Amino acid sequence: MSKPMTVVLGVIGSDCHSVGNTILNVFFTEQGFKVVNLGVMVSQEEYIAAAIETGAEAILVSSLYGHGEIDCAGLREKCIEQGLDDIILYVGGNLVVGKTDYSLVEEKFKKMGYNRVFSPEFPLEDMAELLRQDIRKRRQERENKD
Amino acid sequence: MSKPMTVVLGVIGSDCHSVGNTILNVFFTEQGFKVVNLGVMVSQEEYIAAAIETGAEAILVSSLYGHGEIDCAGLREKCIEQGLDDIILYVGGNLVVGKTDYSLVEEKFKKMGYNRVFSPEFPLEDMAELLRQDIRKRRQERENKD
Amino acid sequence: MGDYKLSEQEFNKIRNEVLQTWPTGAEVDFDEAVEYQKAIPENKNFAKVLWKAHKNGVTLLQPRAGVALIKDHIELLQYLESEGEADLLPTTIDAYTRLNKYENAADGVEKSLAAKTSLLNGFPAVNHGVKGCRIVTESLKVPVQIRHGTPDARLLAEISLAGGFTSFEGGGISYNVPYAKKVPIQKSIDDWKYVDRLVGAYEERGISINREPFGPLTGTLVPPCISHVVGIIEGILALRQGVKSLTLGYGQGGNLLQDVVALKALKEVANYYFKKEGFEDYELTTVFHQWMGGFPADEAKAFAVISWGTAAGVMAGADKIIVKTPHEARGIPTKEANAQGIKCSKQVANLLQGQNILLGGRYQEEFDLLKREISDLMDKIYELGDGDIEKGTVAAFEAGTLDVPFAPSIYNNGKILPMRDNEGLIRIYNKGSLALSDEVMEYHKARLEERANYERRKVSFQMVTDDIYAISKGRLIGRTK
Amino acid sequence: MGDYKLSEQEFNKIRNEVLQTWPTGAEVDFDEAVEYQKAIPENKNFAKVLWKAHKNGVTLLQPRAGVALIKDHIELLQYLESEGEADLLPTTIDAYTRLNKYENAADGVEKSLAAKTSLLNGFPAVNHGVKGCRIVTESLKVPVQIRHGTPDARLLAEISLAGGFTSFEGGGISYNVPYAKKVPIQKSIDDWKYVDRLVGAYEERGISINREPFGPLTGTLVPPCISHVVGIIEGILALRQGVKSLTLGYGQGGNLLQDVVALKALKEVANYYFKKEGFEDYELTTVFHQWMGGFPADEAKAFAVISWGTAAGVMAGADKIIVKTPHEARGIPTKEANAQGIKCSKQVANLLQGQNILLGGRYQEEFDLLKREISDLMDKIYELGDGDIEKGTVAAFEAGTLDVPFAPSIYNNGKILPMRDNEGLIRIYNKGSLALSDEVMEYHKARLEERANYERRKVSFQMVTDDIYAISKGRLIGRTK
Ligand code: B12
Ligand code: B12
């Protein structure tokens, strides 16, 4: 059996929406991931510290309350600063203020350095599969480098 | 007191919607018009015959069921044929198939020779006032001609 | 029970004439049609799907929809089936076909082809013929019903049933009085006897075809006792010709107590009269129509009326609900608007399904009153017909002891005036010659006086007008401002 | 009743500190504010308008709304007032202000100015100050309330009440446990004591200010007994500080019987405890929140949820309903979508107003059960607090005898798991340390077993997950497919 996939989970900024986080925590655990759940109201620093401490391969950021644009900016840069250059960054939820065409949202957050951007309805099973693939790819790329 | 204003009322074509017609009949009568109500399913010929017989000054056509475009075309021409050149033609209701911008509907029916075109919500009191004005104007024009 | 069945000989004589009234009539071959119907799977048979839902206590949703051209019509229905999540589908017939003006319908088809949009307010099934109908029904996964408003629907029934439709709406009263001006009651009853016999003939060959009298009538403040009596009569007339799957309808009034009472009573009372007439072997289901009168033009408000209609229908325990759309006040809906109406209804129905809501308060009182009103009206019909319901019905319309409000037919007395009471229940203000006993009328009067006092005005025709506009202007009761 | 009132001295000491936490605090001059509030006409005073509606048996509608910039915010509220027909208006505060991060809010205002659109999820009232608030309240014709989610709302209350707002939502538990992660219960109770004392101070000067504890908590499968107990506690704490106009809230669960029982019981039970604590002189009203959990993304379906919420609220006899929008699942609504939500609700409310619908069935049984649950929880609180509700509350959260499901607060036990039964009523599957008696829990268990049998699966966490998603996926109960 291969090394378990460790992921850091949390809701960013001043966001208190805890229901989706509860479900994601249970879901990823059931799917066989090792989940480090930071709960709600997580700062960028907390994500990074947890990722370093646990050797996580991905950070899964939620933002529901509308301030996602402000709160999520700069996380990629901070990761790089801290040596997490190639860590996988996923983000999902109600990412911007107001009902907005998903492709615009995706573009915005991809520019910020997130690898994948998810709308609230994206099927969780499919997402977990993508995550496994992305982690495997990253592991291979790292091996190739070595 | 001036001569009573006689109007012919009816729902055109194969249209069975009788509720609005019942209300318009009561309403115009209360407003002091002499109403010749032909009810529902009225042919163009019936309107014209009734108008000639009663010396009506206006014909008020309703169409609710969506076939208004087909049913209402040609009434102005028939009126002219029968010597009712300057009779006032009003039309109102759900005049075309489908929810349509009112200005498009108005244009269509004005082209067909209707003097005024009414949406279902047009306030009846205002419409009665317009009708009185139009009839007075017509009377004056006729006097001027004499 | 006497044998009122149309004889085979008579039926065939009429059939020969009917099939010749328009060229597509020649496409009908009954024996072939029976074989064709036999091959239709159970889950596409209207009668069977509806009965299954009835037994499971599920409420099905059905839109209205129909456009001029076959291709567009299929696209529309497929959209309502997939995107709209419709449980049952309709094919709504255009107004020319309803009046047997097939030339006008043909003209409408041509103009629609030219205009690249439907200029007809429905699907002209007769013009499209058996072949056209089959293309439609074969393109769909759920059962499809013909919905129309046709006093003489004999050719339409022949063509559409041979065309694979498995349910047929209408009846000799409900598709005459609200829809026609100059058709005698006896004439439409006779023509619908033919339709019912045709359905009976399919039933005798093992094919279930659902029949649904049109409950809402003029859709405008119709007191439940009147529409119920019409439904019961049409039910009896249909059963007499061998119909087995019968759906009785009721159009929402708007007051929840009245609506729940009405639908529950409809089943009980209909079964009583059907048994009384000697029928045992039939499947009775019910349909609840979302508000059939004038709608608000604002779409958010229309959604509210649609939702409340669904809620009332599910609480009343309807087997099927006919769904309106946010475009109702304006015109034939686009397919998107039509789907929105179903989706909204589906969400409400799913929220309520299984909640088993029971009303308290004046429930039993209103239930007993409605049963009393119906028996008043039915007694008179039996009396006028010397015990025969058909003869009695014709006489009752002539005498005005049965009378439909706001109807266009000159064979309808047109004297009764309904009005809402202070809680919004539809009562009768002027009974005309309606055969309601004094006791019943005193109760109605008392409830209306209650409202008049509350509004500090006299009971008057103005109140009727106010009530007709009320829902479209955003309220149930037409109060003074 | 003991004297729990915050002393003037203590209050003034805190005030001095609070007003210095952000520059706009300096704009507050209490005596001037009292004069300003005195000049506000009755029909713009929230407490008075709501009490009048209560006495007339009318249900008022109120949206949620707030954007970053004053001009846009006024435009939004004026639109909701005219086009949207809102009876009462809100000013929803942004999430940074809620956490006293006024710098972040200032940043959001600036970024919004630059982006020419609101990048904040609400109106940063503290940043806009007393003057900014007055510009807003003076532009409107109906009363306006501050709606937020702020554990420490002392500065916000000072500024907004001086700014002409006449109602203030929240409470020491309801604006902590669902909204914050690390704020101790005693801390937020103390901070809300200040807010209530401020309102009491206005009341002593003849100015009615409405106070509304936040009923729905996490909005997700909250059993009524839990939110009711929180409302009753916050009510008592508010009355102790001199609050007179109190609105207790409840978030729709979705099952009509449970919702009607809940709202009726809330009034009865709250009055019982308020009297028990020695209070007589207050005006109690109720607010019903349309479904507060996850919404369907499809707008037609959202309209259905909105309509059913309104229907339930009116049937339950709420004085006020908080209205959602068709954009709920997606994001802060546009002003048009917000108005649509109100218009849809208005139409339903007007259809039901005056219908006086009474439920039968298990009504009394559920009513008695709920009262029993509340008294179980309250008894424990009094016990833990040696007769004092405030002390008891802090202890109850610590012991988990009071516990809010799915809440982010680390001071909440977070062990209880709610779940729907076979008719959709919210029951408790895992009680954690909740102080419910065995008898009550056996009943819950039996109802849940009923559902499990029906669905042929075991009662499990999967059912909770299914129930959380259910309404957003188009049904009330999260059945297996
Ligand atoms: C009740 C109703 C029925 C009842 C009618 C009973 C009866 N005999 O009256 C029944 C159920 C039988 C029925 C049948 C049909 N109906 Co219908 N019906 C309605 C409904 C819901 C209300 C009509 C009504 O009574 N309104 C109340 C009265 C007071 O208002 P009104 O009719 O609009 O009249 C007022 C104004 O329009 C105005 N007005 C009218 N005429 C004129 C004329 C002038 C000069 C002026 C100034 C003003 C004016 O003043 C009137 C009084 O205030 C409307 C939709 C709606 N409005 O909500 C659909 C509607 C009119 N029906 C429609 C259709 C299509 C039909 C059918 C063809 C069936 C079908 N395919 O669905 C059949 C018609 C068959 C036929 N031969 O006519 C469509 C028309 C579509 C279109 N135009 O694109 C509508 C709009 C519904 C829809 N959106 O699909 N219907
Ligand atoms: C319940 C709720 C609340 C509760 C939250 C209680 C709690 N502690 O959790 C309360 C009432 C307290 C609340 C408060 C507020 N809320 Co709120 N809330 C909701 C609501 C109705 C449901 C959220 C929910 O629980 N959904 C169920 C869960 C299971 O779904 P979910 O949260 O979407 O999470 C799933 C997916 O998004 C996805 N997902 C999430 N994150 C990630 C990450 C990754 C990597 C992936 C792959 C997937 C993924 O998977 C999750 C599980 O399936 C939503 C609207 C809606 N969705 O219908 C608004 C909503 C999220 N709230 C909103 C707002 C604005 C607020 C407030 C600021 C108040 C206000 N102004 O109205 C405050 C927030 C204060 C704060 N500091 O955060 C807005 C956000 C607006 C925007 N983005 O433009 C929403 C969208 C409502 C709206 N349309 O206005 N809210």
CSV table of N, CA and C in Angstrom, one decimal, chain B residues 43-80:
chain,number,residue,atom,x,y,z
B,43,SER,N,-67.3,36.9,-35.0
B,43,SER,CA,-66.6,37.0,-36.3
B,43,SER,C,-66.5,38.5,-36.7
B,44,GLN,N,-65.6,38.8,-37.6
B,44,GLN,CA,-65.4,40.2,-38.1
B,44,GLN,C,-66.7,40.7,-38.6
B,45,GLU,N,-67.4,39.9,-39.4
B,45,GLU,CA,-68.7,40.3,-40.0
B,45,GLU,C,-69.7,40.7,-38.9
B,46,GLU,N,-69.8,39.9,-37.8
B,46,GLU,CA,-70.7,40.2,-36.7
B,46,GLU,C,-70.5,41.6,-36.1
B,47,TYR,N,-69.2,41.9,-35.9
B,47,TYR,CA,-68.9,43.2,-35.3
B,47,TYR,C,-69.4,44.3,-36.2
B,48,ILE,N,-69.1,44.1,-37.5
B,48,ILE,CA,-69.5,45.2,-38.5
B,48,ILE,C,-71.0,45.4,-38.6
B,49,ALA,N,-71.7,44.2,-38.7
B,49,ALA,CA,-73.1,44.3,-38.8
B,49,ALA,C,-73.7,45.0,-37.6
B,50,ALA,N,-73.2,44.6,-36.4
B,50,ALA,CA,-73.7,45.3,-35.1
B,50,ALA,C,-73.4,46.7,-35.1
B,51,ALA,N,-72.2,47.1,-35.6
B,51,ALA,CA,-71.9,48.5,-35.6
B,51,ALA,C,-72.7,49.3,-36.5
B,52,ILE,N,-73.0,48.8,-37.7
B,52,ILE,CA,-73.9,49.5,-38.7
B,52,ILE,C,-75.3,49.6,-38.1
B,53,GLU,N,-75.8,48.5,-37.6
B,53,GLU,CA,-77.2,48.4,-37.1
B,53,GLU,C,-77.4,49.4,-35.9
B,54,THR,N,-76.4,49.6,-35.1
B,54,THR,CA,-76.6,50.4,-33.9
B,54,THR,C,-76.0,51.8,-34.0
B,55,GLY,N,-75.3,52.1,-35.2
B,55,GLY,CA,-74.6,53.3,-35.3
B,55,GLY,C,-73.5,53.5,-34.3
B,56,ALA,N,-72.8,52.5,-34.0
B,56,ALA,CA,-71.8,52.6,-33.0
B,56,ALA,C,-70.6,53.4,-33.5
B,57,GLU,N,-69.9,54.0,-32.5
B,57,GLU,CA,-68.8,54.9,-32.8
B,57,GLU,C,-67.5,54.2,-32.6
B,58,ALA,N,-67.5,53.1,-31.9
B,58,ALA,CA,-66.2,52.4,-31.7
B,58,ALA,C,-66.5,50.9,-31.6
B,59,ILE,N,-65.5,50.1,-32.1
B,59,ILE,CA,-65.6,48.6,-31.9
B,59,ILE,C,-64.5,48.2,-30.9
B,60,LEU,N,-64.8,47.5,-29.9
B,60,LEU,CA,-63.8,47.2,-28.9
B,60,LEU,C,-63.6,45.6,-29.0
B,61,VAL,N,-62.4,45.3,-29.5
B,61,VAL,CA,-62.2,43.9,-29.8
B,61,VAL,C,-61.3,43.3,-28.7
B,62,SER,N,-61.7,42.2,-28.2
B,62,SER,CA,-60.8,41.4,-27.2
B,62,SER,C,-60.3,40.2,-27.9
B,63,SER,N,-59.0,39.9,-27.6
B,63,SER,CA,-58.5,38.6,-28.0
B,63,SER,C,-57.6,38.1,-26.9
B,64,LEU,N,-57.9,37.0,-26.3
B,64,LEU,CA,-57.1,36.5,-25.2
B,64,LEU,C,-56.3,35.2,-25.5
B,65,TYR,N,-56.8,34.4,-26.4
B,65,TYR,CA,-56.3,33.0,-26.5
B,65,TYR,C,-55.1,32.8,-27.4
B,66,GLY,N,-54.5,33.9,-28.0
B,66,GLY,CA,-53.3,33.8,-28.7
B,66,GLY,C,-53.4,33.8,-30.2
B,67,HIS,N,-54.6,33.7,-30.7
B,67,HIS,CA,-54.7,33.7,-32.2
B,67,HIS,C,-55.1,35.1,-32.7
B,68,GLY,N,-54.8,36.1,-31.8
B,68,GLY,CA,-55.2,37.5,-32.2
B,68,GLY,C,-54.6,38.0,-33.5
B,69,GLU,N,-53.4,37.6,-33.7
B,69,GLU,CA,-52.7,38.1,-34.9
B,69,GLU,C,-53.5,37.6,-36.2
B,70,ILE,N,-53.9,36.3,-36.2
B,70,ILE,CA,-54.6,35.8,-37.3
B,70,ILE,C,-56.0,36.4,-37.4
B,71,ASP,N,-56.7,36.4,-36.2
B,71,ASP,CA,-58.1,36.8,-36.2
B,71,ASP,C,-58.4,38.2,-36.5
B,72,CYS,N,-57.5,39.1,-36.0
B,72,CYS,CA,-57.7,40.5,-36.1
B,72,CYS,C,-57.3,41.2,-37.4
B,73,ALA,N,-56.5,40.5,-38.2
B,73,ALA,CA,-56.1,41.1,-39.4
B,73,ALA,C,-57.2,41.2,-40.4
B,74,GLY,N,-57.3,42.4,-41.0
B,74,GLY,CA,-58.3,42.6,-42.1
B,74,GLY,C,-59.6,43.3,-41.6
B,75,LEU,N,-59.7,43.4,-40.3
B,75,LEU,CA,-61.0,44.1,-39.8
B,75,LEU,C,-61.1,45.5,-40.3
B,76,ARG,N,-60.0,46.3,-40.2
B,76,ARG,CA,-60.0,47.6,-40.7
B,76,ARG,C,-60.5,47.7,-42.1
B,77,GLU,N,-59.9,46.8,-43.0
B,77,GLU,CA,-60.2,46.8,-44.4
B,77,GLU,C,-61.7,46.5,-44.6
B,78,LYS,N,-62.2,45.5,-43.9
B,78,LYS,CA,-63.7,45.2,-44.0
B,78,LYS,C,-64.5,46.4,-43.5
B,79,CYS,N,-64.1,47.0,-42.5
B,79,CYS,CA,-64.9,48.2,-42.0
B,79,CYS,C,-65.0,49.2,-43.1
B,80,ILE,N,-63.8,49.5,-43.8
B,80,ILE,CA,-63.8,50.5,-44.8
B,80,ILE,C,-64.7,50.1,-46.0
